[in-house]
PDB file of C-alpha atoms and ligand atoms in Angstrom:
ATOM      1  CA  UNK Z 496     -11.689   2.492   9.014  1.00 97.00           C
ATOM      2  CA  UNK Z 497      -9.037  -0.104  10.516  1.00 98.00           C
ATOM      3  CA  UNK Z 498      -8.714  -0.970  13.946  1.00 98.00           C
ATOM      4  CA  UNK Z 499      -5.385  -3.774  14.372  1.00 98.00           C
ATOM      5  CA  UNK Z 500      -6.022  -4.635  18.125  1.00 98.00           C
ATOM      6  CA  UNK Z 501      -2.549  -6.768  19.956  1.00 98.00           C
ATOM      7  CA  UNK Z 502      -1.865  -7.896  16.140  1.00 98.00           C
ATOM      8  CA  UNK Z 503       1.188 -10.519  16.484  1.00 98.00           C
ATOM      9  CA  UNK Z 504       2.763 -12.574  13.800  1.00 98.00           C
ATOM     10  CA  UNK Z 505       5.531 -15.147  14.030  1.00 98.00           C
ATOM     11  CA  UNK Z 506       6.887 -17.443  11.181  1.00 98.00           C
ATOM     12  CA  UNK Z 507       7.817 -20.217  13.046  1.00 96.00           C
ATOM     13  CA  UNK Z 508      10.092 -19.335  16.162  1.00 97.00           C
ATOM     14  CA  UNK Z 509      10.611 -15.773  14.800  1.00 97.00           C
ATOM     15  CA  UNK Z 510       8.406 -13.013  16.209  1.00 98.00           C
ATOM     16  CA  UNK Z 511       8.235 -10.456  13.469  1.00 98.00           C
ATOM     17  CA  UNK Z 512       5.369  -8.306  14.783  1.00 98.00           C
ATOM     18  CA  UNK Z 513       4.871  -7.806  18.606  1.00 98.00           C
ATOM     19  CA  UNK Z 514       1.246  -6.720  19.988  1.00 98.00           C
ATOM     20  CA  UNK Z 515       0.294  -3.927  17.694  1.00 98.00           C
ATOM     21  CA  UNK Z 516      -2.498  -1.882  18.564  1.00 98.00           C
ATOM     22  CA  UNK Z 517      -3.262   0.930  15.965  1.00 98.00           C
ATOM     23  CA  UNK Z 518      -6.263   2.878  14.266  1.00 98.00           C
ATOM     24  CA  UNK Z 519      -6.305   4.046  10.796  1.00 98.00           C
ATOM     25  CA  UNK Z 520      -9.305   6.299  10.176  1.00 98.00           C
ATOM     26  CA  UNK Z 521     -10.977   7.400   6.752  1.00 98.00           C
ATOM     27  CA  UNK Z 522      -8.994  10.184   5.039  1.00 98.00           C
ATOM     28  CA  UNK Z 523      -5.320   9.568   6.688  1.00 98.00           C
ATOM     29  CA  UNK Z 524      -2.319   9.272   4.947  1.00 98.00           C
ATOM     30  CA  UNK Z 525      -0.239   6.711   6.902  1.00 98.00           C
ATOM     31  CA  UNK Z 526       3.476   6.823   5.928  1.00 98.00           C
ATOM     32  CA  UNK Z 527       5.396   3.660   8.088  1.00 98.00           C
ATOM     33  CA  UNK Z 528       9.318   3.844   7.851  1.00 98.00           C
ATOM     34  CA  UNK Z 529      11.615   1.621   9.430  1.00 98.00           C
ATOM     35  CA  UNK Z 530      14.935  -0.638   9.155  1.00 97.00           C
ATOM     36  CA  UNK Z 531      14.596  -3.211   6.644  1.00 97.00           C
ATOM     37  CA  UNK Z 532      13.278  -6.487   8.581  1.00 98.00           C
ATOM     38  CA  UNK Z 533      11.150  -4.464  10.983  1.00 98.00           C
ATOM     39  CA  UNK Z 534       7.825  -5.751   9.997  1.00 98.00           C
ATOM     40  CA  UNK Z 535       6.789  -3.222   7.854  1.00 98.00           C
ATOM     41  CA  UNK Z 536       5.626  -5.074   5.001  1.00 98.00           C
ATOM     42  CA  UNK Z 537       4.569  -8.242   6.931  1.00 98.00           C
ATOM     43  CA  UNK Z 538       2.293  -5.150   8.559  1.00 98.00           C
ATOM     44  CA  UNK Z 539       0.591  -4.324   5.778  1.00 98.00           C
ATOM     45  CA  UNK Z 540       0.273  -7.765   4.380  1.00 98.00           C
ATOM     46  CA  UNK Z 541      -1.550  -8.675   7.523  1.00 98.00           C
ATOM     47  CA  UNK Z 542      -4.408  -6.070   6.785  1.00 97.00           C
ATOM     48  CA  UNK Z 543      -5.617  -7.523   3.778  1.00 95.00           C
ATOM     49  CA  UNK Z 544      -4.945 -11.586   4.946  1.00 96.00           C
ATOM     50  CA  UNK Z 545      -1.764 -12.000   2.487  1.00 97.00           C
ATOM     51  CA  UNK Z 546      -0.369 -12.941   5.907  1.00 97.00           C
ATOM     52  CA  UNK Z 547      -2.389 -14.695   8.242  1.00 97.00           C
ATOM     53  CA  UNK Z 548      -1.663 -12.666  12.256  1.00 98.00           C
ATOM     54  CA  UNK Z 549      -0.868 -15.239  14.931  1.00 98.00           C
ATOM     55  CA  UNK Z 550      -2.951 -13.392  17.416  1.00 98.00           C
ATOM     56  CA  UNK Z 551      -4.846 -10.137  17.320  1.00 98.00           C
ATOM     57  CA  UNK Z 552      -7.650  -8.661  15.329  1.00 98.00           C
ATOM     58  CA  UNK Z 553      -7.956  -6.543  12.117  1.00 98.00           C
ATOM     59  CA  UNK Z 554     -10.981  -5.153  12.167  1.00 98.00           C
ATOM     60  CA  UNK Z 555     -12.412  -3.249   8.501  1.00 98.00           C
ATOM     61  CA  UNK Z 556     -15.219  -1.136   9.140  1.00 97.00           C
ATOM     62  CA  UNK Z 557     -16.494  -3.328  10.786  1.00 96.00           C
ATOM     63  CA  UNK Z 558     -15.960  -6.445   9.893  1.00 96.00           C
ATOM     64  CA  UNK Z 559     -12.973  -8.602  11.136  1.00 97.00           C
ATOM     65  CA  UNK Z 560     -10.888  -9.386   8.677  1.00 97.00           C
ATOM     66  CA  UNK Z 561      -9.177 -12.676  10.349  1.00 97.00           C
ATOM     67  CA  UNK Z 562     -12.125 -14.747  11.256  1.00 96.00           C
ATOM     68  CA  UNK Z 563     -13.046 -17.550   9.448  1.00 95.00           C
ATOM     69  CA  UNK Z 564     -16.233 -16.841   8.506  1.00 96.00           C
ATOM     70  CA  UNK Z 565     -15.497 -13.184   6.686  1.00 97.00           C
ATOM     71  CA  UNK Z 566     -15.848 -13.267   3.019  1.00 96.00           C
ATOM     72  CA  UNK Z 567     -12.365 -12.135   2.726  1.00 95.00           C
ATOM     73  CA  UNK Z 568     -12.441 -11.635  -1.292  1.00 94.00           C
ATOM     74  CA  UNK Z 569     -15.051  -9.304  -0.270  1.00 94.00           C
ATOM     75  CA  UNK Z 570     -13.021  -7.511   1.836  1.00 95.00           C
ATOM     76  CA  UNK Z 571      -9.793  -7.294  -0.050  1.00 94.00           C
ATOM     77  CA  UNK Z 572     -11.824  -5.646  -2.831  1.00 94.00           C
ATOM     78  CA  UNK Z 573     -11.989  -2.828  -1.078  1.00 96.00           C
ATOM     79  CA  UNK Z 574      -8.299  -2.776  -0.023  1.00 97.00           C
ATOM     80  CA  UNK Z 575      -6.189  -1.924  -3.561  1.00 97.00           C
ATOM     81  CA  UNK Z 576      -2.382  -3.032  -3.003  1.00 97.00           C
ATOM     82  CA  UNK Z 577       0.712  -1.842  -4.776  1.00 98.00           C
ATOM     83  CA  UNK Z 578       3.819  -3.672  -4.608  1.00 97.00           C
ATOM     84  CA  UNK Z 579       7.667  -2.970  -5.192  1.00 97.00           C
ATOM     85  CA  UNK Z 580       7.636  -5.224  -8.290  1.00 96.00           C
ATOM     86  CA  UNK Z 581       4.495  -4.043  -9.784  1.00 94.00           C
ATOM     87  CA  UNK Z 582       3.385  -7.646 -10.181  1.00 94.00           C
ATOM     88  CA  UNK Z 583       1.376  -7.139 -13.819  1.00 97.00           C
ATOM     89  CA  UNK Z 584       0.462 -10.001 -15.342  1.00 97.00           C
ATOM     90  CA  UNK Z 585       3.183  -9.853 -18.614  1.00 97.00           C
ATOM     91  CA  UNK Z 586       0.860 -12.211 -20.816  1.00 98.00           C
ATOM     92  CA  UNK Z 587      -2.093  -9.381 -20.968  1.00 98.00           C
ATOM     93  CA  UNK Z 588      -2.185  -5.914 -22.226  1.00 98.00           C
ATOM     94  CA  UNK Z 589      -2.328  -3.592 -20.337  1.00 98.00           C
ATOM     95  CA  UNK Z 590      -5.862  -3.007 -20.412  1.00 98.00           C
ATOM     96  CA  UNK Z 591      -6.414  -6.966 -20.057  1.00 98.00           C
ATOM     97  CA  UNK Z 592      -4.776  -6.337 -16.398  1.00 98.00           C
ATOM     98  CA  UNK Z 593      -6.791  -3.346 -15.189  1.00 98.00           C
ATOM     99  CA  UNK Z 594     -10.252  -5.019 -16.234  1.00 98.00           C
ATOM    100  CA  UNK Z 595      -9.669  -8.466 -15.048  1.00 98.00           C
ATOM    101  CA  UNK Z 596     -10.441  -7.966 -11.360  1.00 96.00           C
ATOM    102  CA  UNK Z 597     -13.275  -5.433 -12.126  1.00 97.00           C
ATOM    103  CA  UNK Z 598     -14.528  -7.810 -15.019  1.00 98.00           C
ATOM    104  CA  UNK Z 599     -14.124 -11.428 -13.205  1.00 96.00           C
ATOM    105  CA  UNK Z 600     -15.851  -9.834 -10.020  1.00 95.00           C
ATOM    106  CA  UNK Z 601     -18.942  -8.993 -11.660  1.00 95.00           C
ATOM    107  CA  UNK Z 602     -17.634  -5.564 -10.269  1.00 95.00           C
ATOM    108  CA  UNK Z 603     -18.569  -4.406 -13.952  1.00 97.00           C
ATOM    109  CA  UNK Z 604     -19.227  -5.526 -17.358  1.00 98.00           C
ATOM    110  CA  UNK Z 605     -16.004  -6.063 -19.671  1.00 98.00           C
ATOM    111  CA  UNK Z 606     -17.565  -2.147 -21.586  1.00 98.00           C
ATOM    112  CA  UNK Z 607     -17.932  -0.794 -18.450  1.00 98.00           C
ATOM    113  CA  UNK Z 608     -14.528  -1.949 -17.120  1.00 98.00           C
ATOM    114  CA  UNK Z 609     -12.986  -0.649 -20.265  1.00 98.00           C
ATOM    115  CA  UNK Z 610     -14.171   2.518 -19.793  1.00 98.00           C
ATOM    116  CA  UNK Z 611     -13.048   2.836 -16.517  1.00 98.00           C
ATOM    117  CA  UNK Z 612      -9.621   1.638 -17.821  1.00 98.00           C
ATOM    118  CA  UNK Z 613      -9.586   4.060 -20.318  1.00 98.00           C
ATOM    119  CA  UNK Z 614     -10.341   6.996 -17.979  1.00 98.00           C
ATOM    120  CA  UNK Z 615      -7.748   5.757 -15.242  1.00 98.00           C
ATOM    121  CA  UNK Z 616      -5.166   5.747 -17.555  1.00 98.00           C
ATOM    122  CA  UNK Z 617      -5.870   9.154 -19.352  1.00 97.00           C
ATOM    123  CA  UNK Z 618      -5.361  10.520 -15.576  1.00 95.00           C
ATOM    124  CA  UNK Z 619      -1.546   8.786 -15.152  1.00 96.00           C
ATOM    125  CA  UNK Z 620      -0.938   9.914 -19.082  1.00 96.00           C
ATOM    126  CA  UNK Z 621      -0.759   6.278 -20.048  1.00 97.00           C
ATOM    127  CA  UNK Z 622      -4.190   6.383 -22.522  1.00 97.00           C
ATOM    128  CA  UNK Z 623      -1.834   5.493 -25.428  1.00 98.00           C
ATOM    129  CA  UNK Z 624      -0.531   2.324 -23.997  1.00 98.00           C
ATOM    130  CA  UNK Z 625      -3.930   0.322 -23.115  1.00 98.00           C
ATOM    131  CA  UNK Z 626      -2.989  -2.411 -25.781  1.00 98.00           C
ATOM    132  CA  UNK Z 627       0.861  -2.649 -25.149  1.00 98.00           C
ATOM    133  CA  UNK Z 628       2.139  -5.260 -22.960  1.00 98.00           C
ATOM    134  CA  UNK Z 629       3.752  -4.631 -19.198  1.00 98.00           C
ATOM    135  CA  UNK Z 630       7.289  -5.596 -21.064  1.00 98.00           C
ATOM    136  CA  UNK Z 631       6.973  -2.795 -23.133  1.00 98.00           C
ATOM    137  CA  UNK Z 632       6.868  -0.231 -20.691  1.00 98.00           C
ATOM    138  CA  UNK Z 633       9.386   1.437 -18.287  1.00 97.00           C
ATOM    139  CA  UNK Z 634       9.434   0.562 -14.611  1.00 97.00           C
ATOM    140  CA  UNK Z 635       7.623   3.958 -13.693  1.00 98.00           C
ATOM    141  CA  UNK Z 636       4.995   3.233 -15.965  1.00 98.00           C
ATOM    142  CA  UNK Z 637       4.564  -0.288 -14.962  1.00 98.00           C
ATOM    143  CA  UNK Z 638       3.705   1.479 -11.344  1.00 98.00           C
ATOM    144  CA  UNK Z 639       1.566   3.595 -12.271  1.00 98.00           C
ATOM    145  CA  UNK Z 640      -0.333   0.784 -14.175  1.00 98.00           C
ATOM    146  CA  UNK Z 641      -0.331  -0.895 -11.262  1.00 98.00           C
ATOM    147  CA  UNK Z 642      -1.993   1.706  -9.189  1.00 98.00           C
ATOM    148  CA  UNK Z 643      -4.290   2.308 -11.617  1.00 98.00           C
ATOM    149  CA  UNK Z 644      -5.123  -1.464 -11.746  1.00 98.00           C
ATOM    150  CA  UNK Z 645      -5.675  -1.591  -7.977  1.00 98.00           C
ATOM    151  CA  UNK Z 646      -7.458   1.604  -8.628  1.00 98.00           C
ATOM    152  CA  UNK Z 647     -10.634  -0.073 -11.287  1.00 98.00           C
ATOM    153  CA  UNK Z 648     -11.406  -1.746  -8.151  1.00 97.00           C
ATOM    154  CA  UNK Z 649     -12.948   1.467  -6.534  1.00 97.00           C
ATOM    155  CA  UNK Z 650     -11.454   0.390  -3.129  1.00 98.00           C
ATOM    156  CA  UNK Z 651     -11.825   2.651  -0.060  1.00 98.00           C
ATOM    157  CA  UNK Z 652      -8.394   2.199   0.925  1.00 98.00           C
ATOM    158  CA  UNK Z 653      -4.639   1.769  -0.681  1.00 98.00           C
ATOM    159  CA  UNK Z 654      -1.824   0.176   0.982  1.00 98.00           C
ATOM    160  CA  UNK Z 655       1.504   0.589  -0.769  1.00 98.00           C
ATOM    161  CA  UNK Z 656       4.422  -1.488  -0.046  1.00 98.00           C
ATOM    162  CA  UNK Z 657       7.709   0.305  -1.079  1.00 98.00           C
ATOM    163  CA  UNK Z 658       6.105   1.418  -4.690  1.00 98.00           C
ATOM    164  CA  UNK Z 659       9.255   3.733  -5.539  1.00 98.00           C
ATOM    165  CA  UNK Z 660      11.892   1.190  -4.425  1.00 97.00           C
ATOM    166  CA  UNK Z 661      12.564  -1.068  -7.551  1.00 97.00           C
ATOM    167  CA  UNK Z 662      12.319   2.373  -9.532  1.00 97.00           C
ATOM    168  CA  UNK Z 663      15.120   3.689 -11.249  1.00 96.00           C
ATOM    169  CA  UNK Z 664      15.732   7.031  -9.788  1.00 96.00           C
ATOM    170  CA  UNK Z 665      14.610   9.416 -13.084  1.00 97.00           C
ATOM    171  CA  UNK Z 666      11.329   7.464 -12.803  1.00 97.00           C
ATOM    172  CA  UNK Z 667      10.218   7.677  -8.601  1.00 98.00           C
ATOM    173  CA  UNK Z 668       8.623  11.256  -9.149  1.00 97.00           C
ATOM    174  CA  UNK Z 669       6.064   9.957 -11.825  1.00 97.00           C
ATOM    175  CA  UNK Z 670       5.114   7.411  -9.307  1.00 98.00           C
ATOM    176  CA  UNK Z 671       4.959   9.744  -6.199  1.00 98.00           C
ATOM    177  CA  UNK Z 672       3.127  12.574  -8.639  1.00 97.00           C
ATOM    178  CA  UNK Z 673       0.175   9.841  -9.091  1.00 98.00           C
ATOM    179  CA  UNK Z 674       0.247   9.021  -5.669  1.00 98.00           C
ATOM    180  CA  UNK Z 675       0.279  12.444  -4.398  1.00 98.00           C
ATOM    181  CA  UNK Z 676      -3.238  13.043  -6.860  1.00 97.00           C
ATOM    182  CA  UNK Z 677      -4.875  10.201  -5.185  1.00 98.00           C
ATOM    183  CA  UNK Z 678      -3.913  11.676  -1.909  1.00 98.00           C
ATOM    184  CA  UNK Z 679      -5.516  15.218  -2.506  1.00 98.00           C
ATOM    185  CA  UNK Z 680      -8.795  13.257  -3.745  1.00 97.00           C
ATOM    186  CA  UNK Z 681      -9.240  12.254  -0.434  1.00 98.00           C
ATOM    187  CA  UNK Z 682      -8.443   8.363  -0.454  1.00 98.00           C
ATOM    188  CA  UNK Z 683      -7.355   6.673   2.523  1.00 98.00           C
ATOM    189  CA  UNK Z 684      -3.339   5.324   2.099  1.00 98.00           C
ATOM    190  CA  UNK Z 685      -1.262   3.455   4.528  1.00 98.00           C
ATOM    191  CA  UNK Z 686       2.707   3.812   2.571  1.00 98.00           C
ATOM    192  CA  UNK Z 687       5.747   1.677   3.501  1.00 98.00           C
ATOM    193  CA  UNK Z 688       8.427   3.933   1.933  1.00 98.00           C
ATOM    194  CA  UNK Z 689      11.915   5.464   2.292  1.00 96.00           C
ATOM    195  CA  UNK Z 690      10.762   8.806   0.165  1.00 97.00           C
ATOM    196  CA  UNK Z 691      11.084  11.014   2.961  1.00 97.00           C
ATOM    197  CA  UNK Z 692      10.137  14.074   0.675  1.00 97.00           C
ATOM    198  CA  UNK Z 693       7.109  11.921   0.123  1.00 98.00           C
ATOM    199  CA  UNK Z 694       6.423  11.373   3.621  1.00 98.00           C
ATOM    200  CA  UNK Z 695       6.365  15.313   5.046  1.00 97.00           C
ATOM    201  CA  UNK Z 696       4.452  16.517   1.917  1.00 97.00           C
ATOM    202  CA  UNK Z 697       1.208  13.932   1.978  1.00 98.00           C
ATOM    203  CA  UNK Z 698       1.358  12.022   5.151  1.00 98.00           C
ATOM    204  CA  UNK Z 699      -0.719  13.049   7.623  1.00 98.00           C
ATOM    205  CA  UNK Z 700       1.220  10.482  10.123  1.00 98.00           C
ATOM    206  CA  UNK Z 701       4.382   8.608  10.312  1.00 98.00           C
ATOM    207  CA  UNK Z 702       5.065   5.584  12.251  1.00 98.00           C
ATOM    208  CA  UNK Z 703       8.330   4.156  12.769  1.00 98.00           C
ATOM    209  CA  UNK Z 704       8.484   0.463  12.674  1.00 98.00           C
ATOM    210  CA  UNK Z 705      11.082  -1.284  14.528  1.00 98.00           C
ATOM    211  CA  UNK Z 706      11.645  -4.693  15.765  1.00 97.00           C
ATOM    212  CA  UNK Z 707       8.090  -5.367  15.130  1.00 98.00           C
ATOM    213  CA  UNK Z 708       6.784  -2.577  16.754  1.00 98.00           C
ATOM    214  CA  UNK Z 709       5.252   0.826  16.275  1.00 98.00           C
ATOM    215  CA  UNK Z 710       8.477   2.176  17.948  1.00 98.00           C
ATOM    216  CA  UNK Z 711       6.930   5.778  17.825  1.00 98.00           C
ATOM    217  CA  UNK Z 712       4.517   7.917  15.499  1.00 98.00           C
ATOM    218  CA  UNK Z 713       4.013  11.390  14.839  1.00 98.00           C
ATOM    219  CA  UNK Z 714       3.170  13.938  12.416  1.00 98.00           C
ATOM    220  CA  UNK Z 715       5.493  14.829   9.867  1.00 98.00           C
ATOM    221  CA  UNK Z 716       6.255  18.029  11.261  1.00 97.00           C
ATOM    222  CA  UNK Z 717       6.977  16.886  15.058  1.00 98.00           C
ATOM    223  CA  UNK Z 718       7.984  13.330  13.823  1.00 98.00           C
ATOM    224  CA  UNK Z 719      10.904  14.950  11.950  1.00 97.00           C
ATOM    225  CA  UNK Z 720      12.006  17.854  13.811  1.00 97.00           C
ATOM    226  CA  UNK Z 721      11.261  15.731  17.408  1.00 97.00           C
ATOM    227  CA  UNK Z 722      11.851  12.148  17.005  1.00 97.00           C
ATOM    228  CA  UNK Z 723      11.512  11.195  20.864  1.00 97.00           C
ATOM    229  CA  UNK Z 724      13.736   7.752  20.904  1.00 97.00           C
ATOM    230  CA  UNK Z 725      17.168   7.140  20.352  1.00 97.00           C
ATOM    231  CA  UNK Z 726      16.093   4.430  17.247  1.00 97.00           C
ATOM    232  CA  UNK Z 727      14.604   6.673  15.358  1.00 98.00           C
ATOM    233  CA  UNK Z 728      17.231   9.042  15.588  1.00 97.00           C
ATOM    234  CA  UNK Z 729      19.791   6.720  14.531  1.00 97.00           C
ATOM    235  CA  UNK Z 730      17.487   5.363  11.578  1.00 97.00           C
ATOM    236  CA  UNK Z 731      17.114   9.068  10.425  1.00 97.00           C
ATOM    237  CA  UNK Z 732      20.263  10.135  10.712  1.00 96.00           C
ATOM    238  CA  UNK Z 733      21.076   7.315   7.955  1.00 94.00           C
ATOM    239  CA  UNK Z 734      18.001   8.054   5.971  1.00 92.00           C
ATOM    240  CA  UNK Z 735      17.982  11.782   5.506  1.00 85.00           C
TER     241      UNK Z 735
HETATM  242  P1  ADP L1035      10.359  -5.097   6.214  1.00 90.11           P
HETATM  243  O1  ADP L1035       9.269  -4.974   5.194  1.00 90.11           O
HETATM  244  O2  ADP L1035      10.276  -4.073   7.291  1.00 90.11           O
HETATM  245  O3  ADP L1035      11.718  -5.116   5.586  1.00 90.11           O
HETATM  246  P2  ADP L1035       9.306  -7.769   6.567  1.00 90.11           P
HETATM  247  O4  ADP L1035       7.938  -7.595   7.102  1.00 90.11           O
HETATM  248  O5  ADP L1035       9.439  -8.080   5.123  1.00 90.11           O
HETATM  249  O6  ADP L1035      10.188  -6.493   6.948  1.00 90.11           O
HETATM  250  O7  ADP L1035      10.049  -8.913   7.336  1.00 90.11           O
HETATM  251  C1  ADP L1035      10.181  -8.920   8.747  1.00 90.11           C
HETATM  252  C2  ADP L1035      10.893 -10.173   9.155  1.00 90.11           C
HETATM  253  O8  ADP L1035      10.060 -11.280   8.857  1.00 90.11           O
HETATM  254  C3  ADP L1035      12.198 -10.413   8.427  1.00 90.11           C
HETATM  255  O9  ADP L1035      13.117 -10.941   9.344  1.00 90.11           O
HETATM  256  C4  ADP L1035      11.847 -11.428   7.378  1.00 90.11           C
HETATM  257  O10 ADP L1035      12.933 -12.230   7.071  1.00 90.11           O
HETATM  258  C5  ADP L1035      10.747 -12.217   8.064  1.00 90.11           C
HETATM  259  N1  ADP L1035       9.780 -12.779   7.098  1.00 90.11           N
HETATM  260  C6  ADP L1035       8.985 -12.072   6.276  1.00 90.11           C
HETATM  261  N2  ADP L1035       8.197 -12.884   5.536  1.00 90.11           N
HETATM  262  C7  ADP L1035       8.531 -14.146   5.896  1.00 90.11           C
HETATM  263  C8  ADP L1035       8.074 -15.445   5.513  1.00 90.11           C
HETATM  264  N3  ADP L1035       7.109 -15.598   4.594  1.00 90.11           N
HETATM  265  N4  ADP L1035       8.634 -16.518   6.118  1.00 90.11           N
HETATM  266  C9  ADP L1035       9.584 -16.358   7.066  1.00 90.11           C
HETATM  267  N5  ADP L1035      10.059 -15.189   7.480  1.00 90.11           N
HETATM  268  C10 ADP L1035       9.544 -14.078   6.910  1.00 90.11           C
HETATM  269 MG1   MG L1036       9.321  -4.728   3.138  1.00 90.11          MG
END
């Protein structure tokens, strides 16, 4: 689904990823851990163009995602994103922010999107809070709005950067429950996260990001019980 091929980016003199070559396919679960400041997040913003790569290739089905002549609305359609702050919109309901996208796309019609809205949030148990506003609601709820919004996209692929991190600790299972569903349905994720738990149950592959590189990757099982060099050892020995 994603080939990243010698992928560098530097802001200004500061080389924050360093020649990564990687391949995501349909169906994985990618979970990337790392130190804070290892790239992890300028990573994923590079797949969908919020960052612009100083060299390399990303390359969707396809298509490649950093040259100038790619549609790249088109592509990030079909890339959902979840961040640490949630980023709603706080002057719409909550229904306003999950058929906005869908509705100012032409994806669907503002009934259609409404349905769709409706259904999404029946599945995270939020149904009865389609006309409150993002203030209203609790931080986990806020996230799982969030995914749902990215969700009323129909995108083939979810990138989540730290979605549990700004949570207050009562409310990170809600979040990983959701994320867990969409996992079993079969979509394809690619997870920055410290949720560890999170990481052995539904990834299906953990890389460890470090100094801007893919330091070393694994399963879950071997990555865990095996970790080959000496950085990932130290970084779990903090983490778990
Ligand atoms: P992580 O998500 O692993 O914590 P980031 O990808 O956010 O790491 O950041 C990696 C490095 O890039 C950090 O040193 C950070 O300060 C730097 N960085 C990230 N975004 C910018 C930016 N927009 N301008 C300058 N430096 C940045
Ligand atoms: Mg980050």
């Amino acid at each position: 689904m994603i080939d990243v091929e010698h992928l560098s980016k530097a802001f200004g003199s500061h080389l924050v990823l360093d020649d990564i070559t990687e391949h995501i396919d349909q169906g994985e679960k990618v979970v990337i851990i790392g130190p804070s400041g290892s790239g992890k997040s300028t990573f994923l913003r590079c797949l969908n163009l919020l960052e612009n790569p100083t060299k390399g290739k990303i390359i969707f089905e396809g298509t490649v995602v950093n040259d100038r002549k790619t549609d790249i609305n088109a592509v990030r359609r079909q890339m959902g994103m979840v961040f640490q702050h949630f980023n709603l919109f706080p002057n719409m309901t909550i229904r306003r922010n999950i058929t906005l996208a869908p509705v100012q796309t032409k994806l669907m019609s503002q009934e259609e999107a409404d349905k769709t809205a409706m259904a999404l949030l029946d599945r995270v148990g939020l149904k009865d809070r389609a006309e409150s506003y993002p203030a209203q609601l609790s931080g986990g709820q806020k996230q799982r709005i969030a995914i749902v919004r990215a969700l009323a996209m129909k995108p083939k692929l979810m990138l989540f950067d730290e979605p549990t991190s700004a949570l207050d600790p009562e409310m990170v299972g809600e979040v990983l429950e959701v994320m867990k569903e969409l996992a079993h349905e079969g979509m394809t994720m690619v997870v920055v996260t410290h949720e560890m738990g999170f990481a052995r149950e539904v990834g299906t592959r953990v890389l460890f990001m470090d100094g801007g590189k893919i330091l070393e990757q694994n399963t879950p099982q071997e990555f865990f019980a095996n970790p080959r060099e000496q950085r990932t050892i130290d970084f779990l020995s903090k983490v778990l």
